Amino acid sequence: MDETIRVGLEDLNGLSTRILTKSGFSDAHAGTISEMLSTCQIDDCHSHGLFRLLMCCQTMKAGKIDGRVLPVVAPSDSAIVRVDARGGMSLLAVAAAMPQLIEKTRKHGIAAMAVNRCFHFSALWPEVEQLSAAGLAGMAMVPSHSWVAPAGGKRGTLGTNPLAFSWPRQNQTPFTFDFATSGSARGEIELYLRAGKPLPEGVAVDAKGNPTTDPQAALDGAMLTFGGYKGSALSIMIELMAGPLIDDLTSLESMEFAEGAGGAPYHGEIILAFDPEHFSGGRVADNDTRAERLFADILDQGARLPSQRRFEARARNISRGYVEIPAGLYADLLGLLN
Ligand code: NDP
Ligand code: PYC
């Protein structure tokens, strides 16, 4: 990393909250957003840590979000909990519905949360890890804006569409992955732009459809899905599952809704949860042993599990008591307080 500034862990939430409340978010929204940003920053998830304060403030400036609205969780006897974010940021809505999702999953074995009408800027792993912390397996997905070309195309139709999964493990960190179905998150490309560095090959094409490693040309052109037609199909699935399935917008529609204003996309989110107790016929301990054998065989050959880097970063940052962020970003964040 270039020149960096140390931010003490005890200052992380306060800095974010001050910026968010100044920008117009209520204490409740600022609290859940700050918690998410600090959690990501402590794990060195730079594209969705403090950097995303810029997007949150841009979203407020764009004028379509309600920074003070409270979400409404619909009453339901079924395995589906629906929460209407009512045009606010997603996180307060997810927090309001998460206890019901856990309760319904324990009751039915499988349950889902559909979040509607939310602005969305965040990483998904902290949400699925709430499920694995409760002993459940969880998946989450969202569309975004139509920045990503489908395999074989050269025009943005799909979102960067992250998919996250978390599996509970006894007495240790869960097995979790969380990735964009584009070659990288758009936030990552923005970080390359800020650092003045070229992108890896194969992530984007320019506005004429030619491969590019220039971050600005990539942002002006179209991003590509990971894994060719396979990532493209996964991305389309996410559009459908977190869009039409739950009566919410696709990335194309989110982009139209924005009318060229910056900030976070506006759409829905789906979170699915599974209770191993129900699915394994009560043989959770035996099956955990078999899952652990799988993980051990991966590690035994020198491969790493997803999230291992993140858990190591968390341990390091917690033990030293601070995170490091680029000095340029820190200056931009302080600028948001003026
Ligand atoms: P990365 O490519 O950085 O990482 C994706 C996942 O792969 C992580 O779980 C990572 O673990 C794991 N991983 C990376 N390298 C290896 C390896 N060598 N072996 C095994 N596992 C590995 O993520 P993205 O840039 O695609 O996404 C970053 C974040 O952006 C995500 O949290 C996502 O939710 C968020 N995002 C949000 C969007 C939104 O609309 N809200 C849109 C797009 C992305 P580790 O962390 O330990 O490296
Ligand atoms: O990094 O692709 C991204 C992203 C989109 C919305 C929030 N993050």
mmCIF file of C-alpha atoms in Angstrom, residues 19-316:
data_model
loop_
_atom_site.group_PDB
_atom_site.id
_atom_site.type_symbol
_atom_site.label_atom_id
_atom_site.label_comp_id
_atom_site.label_asym_id
_atom_site.label_seq_id
_atom_site.Cartn_x
_atom_site.Cartn_y
_atom_site.Cartn_z
ATOM 1 C CA ILE A 19 -19.428 11.430 8.610
ATOM 2 C CA LEU A 20 -22.732 9.623 8.101
ATOM 3 C CA THR A 21 -24.772 11.766 10.470
ATOM 4 C CA LYS A 22 -23.301 14.930 8.939
ATOM 5 C CA SER A 23 -24.333 13.615 5.550
ATOM 6 C CA GLY A 24 -27.950 13.143 6.740
ATOM 7 C CA PHE A 25 -28.292 9.568 8.006
ATOM 8 C CA SER A 26 -30.218 9.036 11.259
ATOM 9 C CA ASP A 27 -28.371 7.601 14.267
ATOM 10 C CA ALA A 28 -29.959 4.195 13.615
ATOM 11 C CA HIS A 29 -28.788 4.037 9.985
ATOM 12 C CA ALA A 30 -25.401 5.559 10.790
ATOM 13 C CA GLY A 31 -24.961 2.933 13.521
ATOM 14 C CA THR A 32 -25.594 -0.104 11.294
ATOM 15 C CA ILE A 33 -23.563 1.341 8.413
ATOM 16 C CA SER A 34 -20.616 2.208 10.697
ATOM 17 C CA GLU A 35 -20.696 -1.254 12.220
ATOM 18 C CA MET A 36 -20.533 -2.830 8.744
ATOM 19 C CA LEU A 37 -17.700 -0.557 7.576
ATOM 20 C CA SER A 38 -15.629 -1.123 10.727
ATOM 21 C CA THR A 39 -16.179 -4.883 10.562
ATOM 22 C CA CYS A 40 -14.950 -4.932 6.950
ATOM 23 C CA GLN A 41 -12.024 -2.595 7.602
ATOM 24 C CA ILE A 42 -10.821 -4.654 10.572
ATOM 25 C CA ASP A 43 -10.679 -7.652 8.198
ATOM 26 C CA ASP A 44 -8.732 -5.613 5.602
ATOM 27 C CA CYS A 45 -11.636 -5.715 3.137
ATOM 28 C CA HIS A 46 -10.519 -2.439 1.654
ATOM 29 C CA SER A 47 -13.046 -2.150 -1.183
ATOM 30 C CA HIS A 48 -15.987 -2.328 1.265
ATOM 31 C CA GLY A 49 -14.484 -0.810 4.402
ATOM 32 C CA LEU A 50 -14.134 2.912 5.194
ATOM 33 C CA PHE A 51 -13.753 3.577 1.441
ATOM 34 C CA ARG A 52 -17.480 2.960 1.079
ATOM 35 C CA LEU A 53 -18.234 6.066 3.173
ATOM 36 C CA LEU A 54 -17.663 7.951 -0.081
ATOM 37 C CA MET A 55 -20.430 5.945 -1.769
ATOM 38 C CA CYS A 56 -22.779 6.356 1.208
ATOM 39 C CA CYS A 57 -22.354 10.143 1.131
ATOM 40 C CA GLN A 58 -22.732 10.205 -2.675
ATOM 41 C CA THR A 59 -25.965 8.233 -2.269
ATOM 42 C CA MET A 60 -27.297 10.870 0.110
ATOM 43 C CA LYS A 61 -26.203 13.655 -2.261
ATOM 44 C CA ALA A 62 -27.947 11.973 -5.205
ATOM 45 C CA GLY A 63 -31.179 12.723 -3.333
ATOM 46 C CA LYS A 64 -33.187 9.512 -3.728
ATOM 47 C CA ILE A 65 -32.422 7.735 -0.461
ATOM 48 C CA ASP A 66 -34.319 8.338 2.775
ATOM 49 C CA GLY A 67 -31.589 8.402 5.425
ATOM 50 C CA ARG A 68 -34.014 8.346 8.341
ATOM 51 C CA VAL A 69 -36.756 5.898 7.329
ATOM 52 C CA LEU A 70 -37.393 2.802 9.460
ATOM 53 C CA PRO A 71 -37.808 -0.601 7.801
ATOM 54 C CA VAL A 72 -40.994 -2.621 8.214
ATOM 55 C CA VAL A 73 -40.898 -6.387 8.751
ATOM 56 C CA ALA A 74 -44.095 -8.005 7.418
ATOM 57 C CA PRO A 75 -45.891 -10.433 9.729
ATOM 58 C CA SER A 76 -45.597 -14.016 8.409
ATOM 59 C CA ASP A 77 -46.286 -17.611 9.481
ATOM 60 C CA SER A 78 -44.360 -19.040 6.555
ATOM 61 C CA ALA A 79 -40.628 -19.677 6.139
ATOM 62 C CA ILE A 80 -40.204 -16.354 4.349
ATOM 63 C CA VAL A 81 -39.541 -13.120 6.192
ATOM 64 C CA ARG A 82 -40.075 -10.039 4.064
ATOM 65 C CA VAL A 83 -38.671 -6.702 5.104
ATOM 66 C CA ASP A 84 -39.391 -3.441 3.334
ATOM 67 C CA ALA A 85 -36.450 -1.034 3.594
ATOM 68 C CA ARG A 86 -38.786 1.693 2.253
ATOM 69 C CA GLY A 87 -36.085 3.437 0.294
ATOM 70 C CA GLY A 88 -33.454 3.402 3.034
ATOM 71 C CA MET A 89 -30.067 1.681 3.223
ATOM 72 C CA SER A 90 -30.325 -2.134 3.396
ATOM 73 C CA LEU A 91 -28.494 -2.749 6.679
ATOM 74 C CA LEU A 92 -31.133 -1.580 9.145
ATOM 75 C CA ALA A 93 -33.702 -3.722 7.310
ATOM 76 C CA VAL A 94 -31.478 -6.813 7.450
ATOM 77 C CA ALA A 95 -30.810 -6.205 11.160
ATOM 78 C CA ALA A 96 -34.552 -5.876 11.841
ATOM 79 C CA ALA A 97 -35.400 -9.161 10.082
ATOM 80 C CA MET A 98 -32.374 -11.317 11.011
ATOM 81 C CA PRO A 99 -33.777 -12.640 14.348
ATOM 82 C CA GLN A 100 -36.914 -13.839 12.529
ATOM 83 C CA LEU A 101 -34.834 -15.459 9.773
ATOM 84 C CA ILE A 102 -32.893 -17.440 12.400
ATOM 85 C CA GLU A 103 -36.048 -18.396 14.276
ATOM 86 C CA LYS A 104 -37.850 -19.514 11.097
ATOM 87 C CA THR A 105 -34.837 -21.540 9.932
ATOM 88 C CA ARG A 106 -34.709 -23.390 13.247
ATOM 89 C CA LYS A 107 -38.439 -24.058 12.972
ATOM 90 C CA HIS A 108 -38.713 -25.061 9.290
ATOM 91 C CA GLY A 109 -35.155 -26.230 8.509
ATOM 92 C CA ILE A 110 -34.937 -23.769 5.637
ATOM 93 C CA ALA A 111 -36.023 -20.136 5.476
ATOM 94 C CA ALA A 112 -35.397 -16.994 3.463
ATOM 95 C CA MET A 113 -35.282 -13.258 3.974
ATOM 96 C CA ALA A 114 -36.405 -11.012 1.122
ATOM 97 C CA VAL A 115 -35.326 -7.407 1.526
ATOM 98 C CA ASN A 116 -37.135 -4.962 -0.743
ATOM 99 C CA ARG A 117 -36.644 -1.356 -1.835
ATOM 100 C CA CYS A 118 -33.162 -0.875 -0.397
ATOM 101 C CA PHE A 119 -30.063 1.056 -1.380
ATOM 102 C CA HIS A 120 -27.148 -1.371 -1.089
ATOM 103 C CA PHE A 121 -23.416 -0.720 -0.843
ATOM 104 C CA SER A 122 -21.979 -3.387 1.423
ATOM 105 C CA ALA A 123 -20.123 -6.687 1.601
ATOM 106 C CA LEU A 124 -22.338 -9.708 2.260
ATOM 107 C CA TRP A 125 -20.062 -11.882 4.408
ATOM 108 C CA PRO A 126 -20.950 -10.139 7.715
ATOM 109 C CA GLU A 127 -24.595 -11.081 7.076
ATOM 110 C CA VAL A 128 -24.046 -14.768 6.258
ATOM 111 C CA GLU A 129 -21.620 -15.010 9.185
ATOM 112 C CA GLN A 130 -24.456 -13.992 11.516
ATOM 113 C CA LEU A 131 -26.155 -17.182 10.326
ATOM 114 C CA SER A 132 -23.103 -19.424 10.737
ATOM 115 C CA ALA A 133 -22.546 -17.911 14.199
ATOM 116 C CA ALA A 134 -26.044 -19.220 14.993
ATOM 117 C CA GLY A 135 -25.096 -22.715 13.762
ATOM 118 C CA LEU A 136 -26.838 -22.333 10.365
ATOM 119 C CA ALA A 137 -25.512 -22.391 6.811
ATOM 120 C CA GLY A 138 -26.360 -19.241 4.862
ATOM 121 C CA MET A 139 -26.225 -17.719 1.401
ATOM 122 C CA ALA A 140 -26.841 -14.142 0.300
ATOM 123 C CA MET A 141 -26.974 -12.401 -3.058
ATOM 124 C CA VAL A 142 -27.780 -9.006 -4.558
ATOM 125 C CA PRO A 143 -27.766 -7.384 -7.988
ATOM 126 C CA SER A 144 -26.201 -3.920 -8.369
ATOM 127 C CA HIS A 145 -26.024 -1.641 -11.446
ATOM 128 C CA SER A 146 -25.706 -2.934 -15.033
ATOM 129 C CA TRP A 147 -21.946 -2.429 -15.325
ATOM 130 C CA VAL A 148 -21.074 -5.998 -16.367
ATOM 131 C CA ALA A 149 -21.284 -7.549 -19.848
ATOM 132 C CA PRO A 150 -22.668 -11.092 -20.120
ATOM 133 C CA ALA A 151 -20.276 -13.690 -21.600
ATOM 134 C CA GLY A 152 -20.177 -13.065 -25.354
ATOM 135 C CA GLY A 153 -21.466 -9.491 -24.996
ATOM 136 C CA LYS A 154 -19.704 -6.155 -24.595
ATOM 137 C CA ARG A 155 -22.361 -3.964 -23.008
ATOM 138 C CA GLY A 156 -23.247 -3.719 -19.317
ATOM 139 C CA THR A 157 -26.407 -5.725 -18.593
ATOM 140 C CA LEU A 158 -25.598 -7.525 -15.341
ATOM 141 C CA GLY A 159 -24.519 -6.220 -11.961
ATOM 142 C CA THR A 160 -21.324 -7.052 -10.120
ATOM 143 C CA ASN A 161 -23.700 -9.381 -8.247
ATOM 144 C CA PRO A 162 -21.946 -10.805 -5.185
ATOM 145 C CA LEU A 163 -22.631 -14.281 -3.843
ATOM 146 C CA ALA A 164 -21.754 -15.113 -0.238
ATOM 147 C CA PHE A 165 -21.894 -18.417 1.634
ATOM 148 C CA SER A 166 -21.036 -19.321 5.206
ATOM 149 C CA TRP A 167 -20.832 -22.755 6.862
ATOM 150 C CA PRO A 168 -20.634 -23.095 10.658
ATOM 151 C CA ARG A 169 -17.649 -24.946 12.160
ATOM 152 C CA GLN A 170 -17.231 -26.048 15.757
ATOM 153 C CA ASN A 171 -14.919 -23.824 17.844
ATOM 154 C CA GLN A 172 -13.334 -22.074 14.870
ATOM 155 C CA THR A 173 -13.956 -19.470 12.243
ATOM 156 C CA PRO A 174 -16.585 -20.531 9.675
ATOM 157 C CA PHE A 175 -15.998 -21.517 6.053
ATOM 158 C CA THR A 176 -17.090 -18.366 4.232
ATOM 159 C CA PHE A 177 -16.685 -16.969 0.765
ATOM 160 C CA ASP A 178 -18.033 -13.735 -0.629
ATOM 161 C CA PHE A 179 -17.216 -12.623 -4.151
ATOM 162 C CA ALA A 180 -18.518 -10.504 -6.971
ATOM 163 C CA THR A 181 -19.510 -12.540 -10.036
ATOM 164 C CA SER A 182 -17.665 -9.914 -12.074
ATOM 165 C CA GLY A 183 -13.887 -10.429 -12.398
ATOM 166 C CA SER A 184 -13.546 -8.093 -9.425
ATOM 167 C CA ALA A 185 -15.836 -5.839 -7.442
ATOM 168 C CA ARG A 186 -16.335 -2.377 -8.942
ATOM 169 C CA GLY A 187 -15.013 -1.014 -5.658
ATOM 170 C CA GLU A 188 -11.751 -2.833 -6.355
ATOM 171 C CA ILE A 189 -11.434 -1.132 -9.762
ATOM 172 C CA GLU A 190 -12.076 2.229 -8.075
ATOM 173 C CA LEU A 191 -9.222 1.459 -5.665
ATOM 174 C CA TYR A 192 -6.872 0.687 -8.597
ATOM 175 C CA LEU A 193 -7.882 4.040 -10.095
ATOM 176 C CA ARG A 194 -7.154 5.880 -6.842
ATOM 177 C CA ALA A 195 -3.781 4.104 -6.523
ATOM 178 C CA GLY A 196 -2.887 4.873 -10.176
ATOM 179 C CA LYS A 197 -2.271 1.181 -10.876
ATOM 180 C CA PRO A 198 -3.247 -0.951 -13.901
ATOM 181 C CA LEU A 199 -5.889 -3.657 -13.516
ATOM 182 C CA PRO A 200 -5.137 -7.341 -13.941
ATOM 183 C CA GLU A 201 -5.917 -8.642 -17.459
ATOM 184 C CA GLY A 202 -9.380 -9.991 -18.204
ATOM 185 C CA VAL A 203 -11.421 -7.827 -15.860
ATOM 186 C CA ALA A 204 -12.946 -5.298 -18.267
ATOM 187 C CA VAL A 205 -13.316 -3.950 -21.781
ATOM 188 C CA ASP A 206 -13.262 -0.273 -22.782
ATOM 189 C CA ALA A 207 -16.196 1.614 -24.288
ATOM 190 C CA LYS A 208 -15.316 0.174 -27.729
ATOM 191 C CA GLY A 209 -15.343 -3.389 -26.390
ATOM 192 C CA ASN A 210 -11.537 -3.802 -26.442
ATOM 193 C CA PRO A 211 -9.772 -5.468 -23.461
ATOM 194 C CA THR A 212 -8.318 -2.874 -21.086
ATOM 195 C CA THR A 213 -6.240 -2.686 -17.926
ATOM 196 C CA ASP A 214 -6.872 1.061 -17.543
ATOM 197 C CA PRO A 215 -9.210 1.463 -14.522
ATOM 198 C CA GLN A 216 -10.925 4.583 -15.889
ATOM 199 C CA ALA A 217 -11.477 2.947 -19.297
ATOM 200 C CA ALA A 218 -12.892 -0.067 -17.452
ATOM 201 C CA LEU A 219 -15.305 2.100 -15.458
ATOM 202 C CA ASP A 220 -16.366 3.848 -18.681
ATOM 203 C CA GLY A 221 -16.630 0.572 -20.612
ATOM 204 C CA ALA A 222 -17.943 -2.733 -19.286
ATOM 205 C CA MET A 223 -16.705 -5.123 -16.634
ATOM 206 C CA LEU A 224 -16.526 -8.871 -17.406
ATOM 207 C CA THR A 225 -17.873 -11.793 -15.418
ATOM 208 C CA PHE A 226 -15.396 -14.215 -13.802
ATOM 209 C CA GLY A 227 -15.078 -17.666 -15.372
ATOM 210 C CA GLY A 228 -16.588 -16.745 -18.746
ATOM 211 C CA TYR A 229 -20.056 -18.208 -19.395
ATOM 212 C CA LYS A 230 -20.127 -19.927 -15.983
ATOM 213 C CA GLY A 231 -19.777 -16.705 -13.986
ATOM 214 C CA SER A 232 -22.188 -15.074 -16.420
ATOM 215 C CA ALA A 233 -24.857 -17.719 -15.728
ATOM 216 C CA LEU A 234 -24.337 -17.374 -11.951
ATOM 217 C CA SER A 235 -24.700 -13.631 -12.284
ATOM 218 C CA ILE A 236 -27.975 -14.036 -14.220
ATOM 219 C CA MET A 237 -29.222 -16.392 -11.486
ATOM 220 C CA ILE A 238 -28.509 -13.680 -8.907
ATOM 221 C CA GLU A 239 -30.412 -11.113 -11.000
ATOM 222 C CA LEU A 240 -33.420 -13.483 -10.987
ATOM 223 C CA MET A 241 -33.252 -14.663 -7.356
ATOM 224 C CA ALA A 242 -32.727 -11.224 -5.821
ATOM 225 C CA GLY A 243 -34.831 -9.428 -8.459
ATOM 226 C CA PRO A 244 -37.976 -10.823 -10.114
ATOM 227 C CA LEU A 245 -38.280 -13.717 -7.599
ATOM 228 C CA ILE A 246 -38.724 -11.279 -4.729
ATOM 229 C CA ASP A 247 -40.585 -8.589 -6.709
ATOM 230 C CA ASP A 248 -37.637 -6.236 -6.958
ATOM 231 C CA LEU A 249 -35.373 -4.594 -9.523
ATOM 232 C CA THR A 250 -32.702 -6.066 -11.784
ATOM 233 C CA SER A 251 -29.368 -4.278 -12.227
ATOM 234 C CA LEU A 252 -30.643 -2.804 -15.523
ATOM 235 C CA GLU A 253 -33.676 -1.400 -13.708
ATOM 236 C CA SER A 254 -31.553 -0.157 -10.788
ATOM 237 C CA MET A 255 -29.367 1.748 -13.254
ATOM 238 C CA GLU A 256 -32.469 3.292 -14.874
ATOM 239 C CA PHE A 257 -33.854 4.205 -11.443
ATOM 240 C CA ALA A 258 -30.631 6.125 -10.665
ATOM 241 C CA GLU A 259 -31.115 8.387 -13.711
ATOM 242 C CA GLY A 260 -27.367 8.979 -13.904
ATOM 243 C CA ALA A 261 -27.003 10.087 -10.281
ATOM 244 C CA GLY A 262 -24.086 8.495 -8.417
ATOM 245 C CA GLY A 263 -24.193 6.464 -5.251
ATOM 246 C CA ALA A 264 -25.334 3.014 -4.261
ATOM 247 C CA PRO A 265 -27.595 0.879 -6.463
ATOM 248 C CA TYR A 266 -31.263 0.437 -5.466
ATOM 249 C CA HIS A 267 -32.797 -3.070 -5.547
ATOM 250 C CA GLY A 268 -33.560 -6.071 -3.302
ATOM 251 C CA GLU A 269 -31.570 -8.752 -1.516
ATOM 252 C CA ILE A 270 -32.233 -12.409 -0.759
ATOM 253 C CA ILE A 271 -30.701 -14.324 2.151
ATOM 254 C CA LEU A 272 -31.237 -18.089 2.415
ATOM 255 C CA ALA A 273 -30.625 -20.084 5.596
ATOM 256 C CA PHE A 274 -30.388 -23.837 6.254
ATOM 257 C CA ASP A 275 -30.428 -25.655 9.596
ATOM 258 C CA PRO A 276 -28.018 -28.646 9.575
ATOM 259 C CA GLU A 277 -29.973 -30.162 12.455
ATOM 260 C CA HIS A 278 -33.017 -30.636 10.171
ATOM 261 C CA PHE A 279 -31.117 -31.546 6.978
ATOM 262 C CA SER A 280 -28.763 -34.115 8.532
ATOM 263 C CA GLY A 281 -31.459 -35.982 10.415
ATOM 264 C CA GLY A 282 -29.907 -35.001 13.730
ATOM 265 C CA ARG A 283 -26.421 -36.312 12.797
ATOM 266 C CA VAL A 284 -24.736 -32.908 12.845
ATOM 267 C CA ALA A 285 -21.635 -33.977 14.773
ATOM 268 C CA ASP A 286 -20.875 -36.908 12.404
ATOM 269 C CA ASN A 287 -21.407 -34.744 9.373
ATOM 270 C CA ASP A 288 -19.299 -31.941 10.803
ATOM 271 C CA THR A 289 -16.452 -34.430 11.079
ATOM 272 C CA ARG A 290 -16.856 -35.253 7.386
ATOM 273 C CA ALA A 291 -16.891 -31.560 6.460
ATOM 274 C CA GLU A 292 -13.733 -31.036 8.506
ATOM 275 C CA ARG A 293 -12.029 -33.884 6.629
ATOM 276 C CA LEU A 294 -12.788 -32.023 3.401
ATOM 277 C CA PHE A 295 -11.274 -28.770 4.735
ATOM 278 C CA ALA A 296 -8.231 -30.640 6.069
ATOM 279 C CA ASP A 297 -7.560 -32.222 2.684
ATOM 280 C CA ILE A 298 -7.640 -28.793 1.032
ATOM 281 C CA LEU A 299 -5.261 -27.280 3.580
ATOM 282 C CA ASP A 300 -3.003 -30.334 3.518
ATOM 283 C CA GLN A 301 -1.984 -29.587 -0.073
ATOM 284 C CA GLY A 302 -0.986 -26.009 0.690
ATOM 285 C CA ALA A 303 -4.205 -24.458 -0.621
ATOM 286 C CA ARG A 304 -5.990 -21.935 1.555
ATOM 287 C CA LEU A 305 -9.631 -21.638 2.456
ATOM 288 C CA PRO A 306 -11.544 -18.533 1.401
ATOM 289 C CA SER A 307 -11.646 -15.941 4.200
ATOM 290 C CA GLN A 308 -8.362 -17.219 5.676
ATOM 291 C CA ARG A 309 -6.585 -13.984 4.646
ATOM 292 C CA ARG A 310 -9.444 -12.035 6.185
ATOM 293 C CA PHE A 311 -9.371 -13.901 9.501
ATOM 294 C CA GLU A 312 -5.597 -13.456 9.680
ATOM 295 C CA ALA A 313 -5.978 -9.718 9.009
ATOM 296 C CA ARG A 314 -8.600 -9.514 11.753
ATOM 297 C CA ALA A 315 -6.315 -11.210 14.279
ATOM 298 C CA ARG A 316 -3.396 -8.923 13.313
#
